[in-house]
């Protein structure tokens, strides 16, 4: 997953506990994603989906935007459709 784009979907409005209202990441997590290995990236995406649910963000909206971002980058999205349903 080294070519996998950051889970950031370019909303970047930090609110609740310093987390973005679009993707639920902190600024530090956004910077760290690119240097994570494949296993850590997959685990982080799973954690991010759970965090979005806890924050009241519908992960399906984020997942749609993220899949579109991956498509534009020419890479396959690492998201499993059943994970975000």
Coordinates of C-alpha atoms in Angstrom, one line a residue:
X1 CA 0.0 0.0 0.0
X2 CA 2.9 2.4 -0.4
X3 CA 1.1 4.2 -3.2
X4 CA -2.1 4.4 -1.3
X5 CA -3.1 8.1 -0.8
X6 CA -3.6 9.6 2.6
X7 CA -7.1 9.1 4.0
X8 CA -7.5 12.9 4.0
X9 CA -10.3 13.9 1.7
X10 CA -9.3 17.6 1.6
X11 CA -11.9 19.0 4.0
X12 CA -9.3 19.8 6.7
X13 CA -11.5 21.5 9.3
X14 CA -10.2 20.5 12.7
X15 CA -12.7 20.4 15.5
X16 CA -13.4 17.7 18.0
X17 CA -10.2 17.0 19.9
X18 CA -8.1 18.3 17.1
X19 CA -9.6 15.8 14.5
X20 CA -10.7 16.8 11.1
X21 CA -14.5 16.8 10.5
X22 CA -14.0 15.2 7.1
X23 CA -11.7 12.3 7.8
X24 CA -11.3 12.2 11.6
X25 CA -7.5 12.3 11.5
X26 CA -5.3 14.7 13.4
X27 CA -2.6 16.7 11.7
X28 CA 0.1 14.4 13.1
X29 CA -1.7 11.3 11.8
X30 CA -2.0 12.9 8.3
X31 CA 1.8 13.4 8.2
X32 CA 2.5 9.9 9.6
X33 CA 0.3 7.9 7.1
X34 CA 2.7 8.2 4.2
X35 CA 5.6 6.5 6.2
X36 CA 3.5 3.7 7.6
X37 CA 4.0 0.1 6.3
X38 CA 1.2 -1.8 4.7
X39 CA 0.0 -3.5 7.9
X40 CA 0.0 -0.3 9.8
X41 CA -1.9 1.5 7.0
X42 CA -4.6 -1.2 6.9
X43 CA -5.0 -1.1 10.7
X44 CA -5.1 2.7 10.7
X45 CA -7.9 2.7 8.1
X46 CA -9.9 0.3 10.2
X47 CA -9.3 2.5 13.3
X48 CA -10.3 5.6 11.3
X49 CA -13.6 4.1 10.3
X50 CA -14.4 3.2 13.9
X51 CA -13.4 6.7 15.0
X52 CA -15.7 8.3 12.4
X53 CA -18.6 6.3 13.8
X54 CA -17.8 7.3 17.3
X55 CA -17.6 11.0 16.2
X56 CA -21.0 10.7 14.4
X57 CA -19.5 10.9 11.0
X58 CA -21.0 8.5 8.5
X59 CA -18.0 6.5 7.2
X60 CA -19.8 5.7 4.0
X61 CA -19.5 9.4 2.9
X62 CA -15.8 9.4 3.7
X63 CA -15.3 6.1 2.0
X64 CA -16.9 7.3 -1.2
X65 CA -14.7 10.3 -1.3
X66 CA -11.6 8.3 -0.5
X67 CA -12.3 5.7 -3.2
X68 CA -12.7 8.5 -5.7
X69 CA -9.4 10.0 -4.5
X70 CA -7.7 6.6 -5.0
X71 CA -9.3 6.2 -8.5
X72 CA -8.0 9.7 -9.4
X73 CA -4.5 8.6 -8.2
X74 CA -4.7 5.5 -10.4
X75 CA -4.5 3.1 -7.5
X76 CA -6.9 0.5 -6.1
X77 CA -8.7 1.6 -2.9
X78 CA -7.7 -0.5 0.1
X79 CA -11.2 -0.2 1.5
X80 CA -13.3 -3.3 1.6
X81 CA -16.9 -2.4 0.8
X82 CA -18.2 -4.5 3.6
X83 CA -16.1 -2.7 6.1
X84 CA -17.8 0.7 5.6
X85 CA -21.3 -0.5 4.9

